[in-house]
Amino acid sequence: MPSVALVIAVAVTGDGAVGNLTSRGVVEDTPGYFAVGGGLMLAMIMGLATLVGFDSAANLAEEARDPFRTVPRAIVGSVVAAGVLGMLFLITLTVAIDDIPRVSAEGSPVAAIMRDQLGPAMERTLLVAIAIAFFGAGIVVMVVCSRLVFAMSRDARFPAHRLMRRVNPRTRTPIPATVLVFALGVVLMVALPGAALLELVTASTILPALTYGSAIVLYLTVRGRLSRKKGAFDLGCFELPVAICALLWTLIALFVLVTPKEAFVSVVIVAGLLLLGGLFFLATLRFDRQATETEPGRTDSFTG
């Protein structure tokens, strides 16, 4: 909707310029812009923020019908749709800029562009719609995290797993796990100052890249032993090339994310979280090794 409104506004008023698409704007003479860890390199992986989250469909697979077909298609379809629509929105925003230095200096450039082209009232309306979309995305993330906590607890691989694997008999949802995720989010929002919270958000960009890369390496290691389900989603002969390309892209993204000196604190946070996870894993091996060597299955699944 914002893209359509901006296109109509630019077409009617004539404000905006296609030349903005090739302009380097305020970074024309910025030192280090093309260097390793510079602005251009970071901009090249901006799409990573679009990709993160669509794998949430996999975490909800137990609640889907025919997940072997519907879940992969949902992931691929949503990434393609977001990529195409997101690119169109970025192109529209760029063309709609009437003063690059002024807009670049704004605290919220997107809001400034919409205000210039559509007026204050339409700007607020569109920002409300965007806020609702972000709220919905936040709800999805909370649901997904609660399912991860439930799944690990069901397999006795999470602290306080006997509580966290409980499922409400009426709603058929893991309420303790959901409350835990919500409470942790609130505590972090209240306890951390703005700068620290921003570092944590940055770290949460590095962690998914590590997770994706680890999953791809694990898949490439065991793919020859995996069984095939008839009628399930299948890339066919493109399976291995896609996996290798995905791994290479993930490695490049990780390199770009950890290279800038500003990422040092975020890297330390990630390293600390990985260390805590490793210590928990070692403790599980030491005191409850059976939990790491058995696969309980769906005996406690809330989907039945």
PDB file of C-alpha atoms in Angstrom, residues 152-272:
ATOM      1  CA  MET A 152      13.286 -28.574  23.693  1.00  0.00           C
ATOM      2  CA  SER A 153      11.418 -29.089  26.949  1.00  0.00           C
ATOM      3  CA  ARG A 154       9.452 -31.980  25.479  1.00  0.00           C
ATOM      4  CA  ASP A 155      12.778 -33.634  24.730  1.00  0.00           C
ATOM      5  CA  ALA A 156      14.121 -32.791  28.232  1.00  0.00           C
ATOM      6  CA  ARG A 157      16.732 -30.449  26.750  1.00  0.00           C
ATOM      7  CA  PHE A 158      15.662 -27.170  28.363  1.00  0.00           C
ATOM      8  CA  PRO A 159      15.926 -25.871  31.949  1.00  0.00           C
ATOM      9  CA  ALA A 160      12.747 -26.508  33.960  1.00  0.00           C
ATOM     10  CA  HIS A 161      11.556 -28.732  31.116  1.00  0.00           C
ATOM     11  CA  ARG A 162       8.842 -30.399  33.180  1.00  0.00           C
ATOM     12  CA  LEU A 163       7.109 -27.037  33.536  1.00  0.00           C
ATOM     13  CA  MET A 164       7.881 -25.657  30.094  1.00  0.00           C
ATOM     14  CA  ARG A 165       6.485 -28.680  28.235  1.00  0.00           C
ATOM     15  CA  ARG A 166       3.056 -28.362  29.817  1.00  0.00           C
ATOM     16  CA  VAL A 167       0.189 -27.791  27.403  1.00  0.00           C
ATOM     17  CA  ASN A 168      -3.090 -26.194  28.353  1.00  0.00           C
ATOM     18  CA  PRO A 169      -5.812 -28.819  27.744  1.00  0.00           C
ATOM     19  CA  ARG A 170      -8.337 -26.212  26.594  1.00  0.00           C
ATOM     20  CA  THR A 171      -6.260 -23.946  24.325  1.00  0.00           C
ATOM     21  CA  ARG A 172      -3.825 -26.721  23.288  1.00  0.00           C
ATOM     22  CA  THR A 173      -0.953 -24.238  23.581  1.00  0.00           C
ATOM     23  CA  PRO A 174       2.243 -24.253  25.707  1.00  0.00           C
ATOM     24  CA  ILE A 175       1.273 -21.423  28.043  1.00  0.00           C
ATOM     25  CA  PRO A 176       4.283 -21.629  30.456  1.00  0.00           C
ATOM     26  CA  ALA A 177       6.708 -21.442  27.520  1.00  0.00           C
ATOM     27  CA  THR A 178       4.810 -18.505  26.032  1.00  0.00           C
ATOM     28  CA  VAL A 179       4.780 -16.626  29.344  1.00  0.00           C
ATOM     29  CA  LEU A 180       8.527 -17.213  29.734  1.00  0.00           C
ATOM     30  CA  VAL A 181       9.335 -15.758  26.293  1.00  0.00           C
ATOM     31  CA  PHE A 182       7.046 -12.775  26.868  1.00  0.00           C
ATOM     32  CA  ALA A 183       8.531 -12.105  30.328  1.00  0.00           C
ATOM     33  CA  LEU A 184      12.104 -12.264  29.030  1.00  0.00           C
ATOM     34  CA  GLY A 185      11.231  -9.763  26.296  1.00  0.00           C
ATOM     35  CA  VAL A 186       9.679  -7.348  28.781  1.00  0.00           C
ATOM     36  CA  VAL A 187      12.632  -7.636  31.188  1.00  0.00           C
ATOM     37  CA  LEU A 188      15.130  -6.920  28.413  1.00  0.00           C
ATOM     38  CA  MET A 189      13.131  -3.922  27.169  1.00  0.00           C
ATOM     39  CA  VAL A 190      12.869  -2.426  30.669  1.00  0.00           C
ATOM     40  CA  ALA A 191      16.295  -3.307  32.035  1.00  0.00           C
ATOM     41  CA  LEU A 192      18.533  -2.429  29.090  1.00  0.00           C
ATOM     42  CA  PRO A 193      19.209   1.169  28.065  1.00  0.00           C
ATOM     43  CA  GLY A 194      18.739   2.121  24.440  1.00  0.00           C
ATOM     44  CA  ALA A 195      22.347   1.619  23.362  1.00  0.00           C
ATOM     45  CA  ALA A 196      22.634  -1.798  25.049  1.00  0.00           C
ATOM     46  CA  LEU A 197      19.330  -2.908  23.585  1.00  0.00           C
ATOM     47  CA  LEU A 198      20.553  -1.870  20.130  1.00  0.00           C
ATOM     48  CA  GLU A 199      23.682  -3.985  20.600  1.00  0.00           C
ATOM     49  CA  LEU A 200      21.494  -6.942  21.544  1.00  0.00           C
ATOM     50  CA  VAL A 201      19.361  -6.405  18.439  1.00  0.00           C
ATOM     51  CA  THR A 202      22.515  -6.343  16.312  1.00  0.00           C
ATOM     52  CA  ALA A 203      23.688  -9.546  17.974  1.00  0.00           C
ATOM     53  CA  SER A 204      20.344 -11.116  17.123  1.00  0.00           C
ATOM     54  CA  THR A 205      21.230 -10.552  13.462  1.00  0.00           C
ATOM     55  CA  ILE A 206      24.501 -12.453  13.804  1.00  0.00           C
ATOM     56  CA  LEU A 207      22.955 -15.393  15.663  1.00  0.00           C
ATOM     57  CA  PRO A 208      20.446 -16.352  12.930  1.00  0.00           C
ATOM     58  CA  ALA A 209      23.241 -16.312  10.355  1.00  0.00           C
ATOM     59  CA  LEU A 210      25.211 -18.698  12.571  1.00  0.00           C
ATOM     60  CA  THR A 211      22.127 -20.869  12.998  1.00  0.00           C
ATOM     61  CA  TYR A 212      21.439 -21.002   9.276  1.00  0.00           C
ATOM     62  CA  GLY A 213      25.056 -21.815   8.495  1.00  0.00           C
ATOM     63  CA  SER A 214      25.167 -24.561  11.128  1.00  0.00           C
ATOM     64  CA  ALA A 215      21.933 -26.091   9.816  1.00  0.00           C
ATOM     65  CA  ILE A 216      23.299 -26.129   6.258  1.00  0.00           C
ATOM     66  CA  VAL A 217      26.581 -27.744   7.362  1.00  0.00           C
ATOM     67  CA  LEU A 218      24.657 -30.372   9.311  1.00  0.00           C
ATOM     68  CA  TYR A 219      22.404 -31.034   6.319  1.00  0.00           C
ATOM     69  CA  LEU A 220      25.347 -31.418   3.941  1.00  0.00           C
ATOM     70  CA  THR A 221      26.941 -33.829   6.401  1.00  0.00           C
ATOM     71  CA  VAL A 222      23.970 -36.169   6.761  1.00  0.00           C
ATOM     72  CA  ARG A 223      22.032 -35.610   3.524  1.00  0.00           C
ATOM     73  CA  GLY A 224      23.060 -39.012   2.180  1.00  0.00           C
ATOM     74  CA  ARG A 225      21.386 -40.736   5.129  1.00  0.00           C
ATOM     75  CA  LEU A 226      18.143 -38.768   5.036  1.00  0.00           C
ATOM     76  CA  SER A 227      14.986 -40.553   3.941  1.00  0.00           C
ATOM     77  CA  ARG A 228      12.698 -39.102   1.285  1.00  0.00           C
ATOM     78  CA  LYS A 229       8.970 -38.700   1.810  1.00  0.00           C
ATOM     79  CA  LYS A 230       6.870 -39.245  -1.306  1.00  0.00           C
ATOM     80  CA  GLY A 231       5.016 -36.114  -2.342  1.00  0.00           C
ATOM     81  CA  ALA A 232       7.078 -33.832  -0.106  1.00  0.00           C
ATOM     82  CA  PHE A 233       8.678 -30.588  -1.297  1.00  0.00           C
ATOM     83  CA  ASP A 234      11.831 -31.407  -3.245  1.00  0.00           C
ATOM     84  CA  LEU A 235      14.373 -29.222  -5.075  1.00  0.00           C
ATOM     85  CA  GLY A 236      15.430 -32.173  -7.190  1.00  0.00           C
ATOM     86  CA  CYS A 237      18.759 -31.735  -8.958  1.00  0.00           C
ATOM     87  CA  PHE A 238      19.020 -28.171  -7.596  1.00  0.00           C
ATOM     88  CA  GLU A 239      19.154 -29.394  -3.995  1.00  0.00           C
ATOM     89  CA  LEU A 240      22.942 -29.581  -3.601  1.00  0.00           C
ATOM     90  CA  PRO A 241      23.793 -26.407  -5.601  1.00  0.00           C
ATOM     91  CA  VAL A 242      21.217 -24.425  -3.611  1.00  0.00           C
ATOM     92  CA  ALA A 243      22.618 -25.721  -0.315  1.00  0.00           C
ATOM     93  CA  ILE A 244      26.204 -24.848  -1.289  1.00  0.00           C
ATOM     94  CA  CYS A 245      25.217 -21.374  -2.511  1.00  0.00           C
ATOM     95  CA  ALA A 246      23.247 -20.808   0.690  1.00  0.00           C
ATOM     96  CA  LEU A 247      26.272 -21.775   2.774  1.00  0.00           C
ATOM     97  CA  LEU A 248      28.580 -19.464   0.831  1.00  0.00           C
ATOM     98  CA  TRP A 249      26.105 -16.586   1.134  1.00  0.00           C
ATOM     99  CA  THR A 250      25.765 -17.189   4.864  1.00  0.00           C
ATOM    100  CA  LEU A 251      29.545 -17.135   5.323  1.00  0.00           C
ATOM    101  CA  ILE A 252      29.765 -13.859   3.398  1.00  0.00           C
ATOM    102  CA  ALA A 253      26.951 -12.377   5.491  1.00  0.00           C
ATOM    103  CA  LEU A 254      28.693 -13.411   8.718  1.00  0.00           C
ATOM    104  CA  PHE A 255      31.949 -11.866   7.508  1.00  0.00           C
ATOM    105  CA  VAL A 256      30.193  -8.598   6.728  1.00  0.00           C
ATOM    106  CA  LEU A 257      28.355  -8.570  10.065  1.00  0.00           C
ATOM    107  CA  VAL A 258      31.394  -9.152  12.272  1.00  0.00           C
ATOM    108  CA  THR A 259      34.001  -7.137  10.324  1.00  0.00           C
ATOM    109  CA  PRO A 260      33.079  -3.525  11.274  1.00  0.00           C
ATOM    110  CA  LYS A 261      34.690  -2.332  14.492  1.00  0.00           C
ATOM    111  CA  GLU A 262      31.261  -1.191  15.674  1.00  0.00           C
ATOM    112  CA  ALA A 263      30.223  -4.864  15.784  1.00  0.00           C
ATOM    113  CA  PHE A 264      32.736  -5.751  18.509  1.00  0.00           C
ATOM    114  CA  VAL A 265      30.245  -5.567  21.378  1.00  0.00           C
ATOM    115  CA  SER A 266      27.669  -7.573  19.428  1.00  0.00           C
ATOM    116  CA  VAL A 267      30.275 -10.245  18.653  1.00  0.00           C
ATOM    117  CA  VAL A 268      31.145 -10.433  22.359  1.00  0.00           C
ATOM    118  CA  ILE A 269      27.444 -10.863  23.200  1.00  0.00           C
ATOM    119  CA  VAL A 270      27.119 -13.666  20.653  1.00  0.00           C
ATOM    120  CA  ALA A 271      30.264 -15.349  21.959  1.00  0.00           C
ATOM    121  CA  GLY A 272      28.914 -15.126  25.500  1.00  0.00           C
TER     122      GLY A 272
END
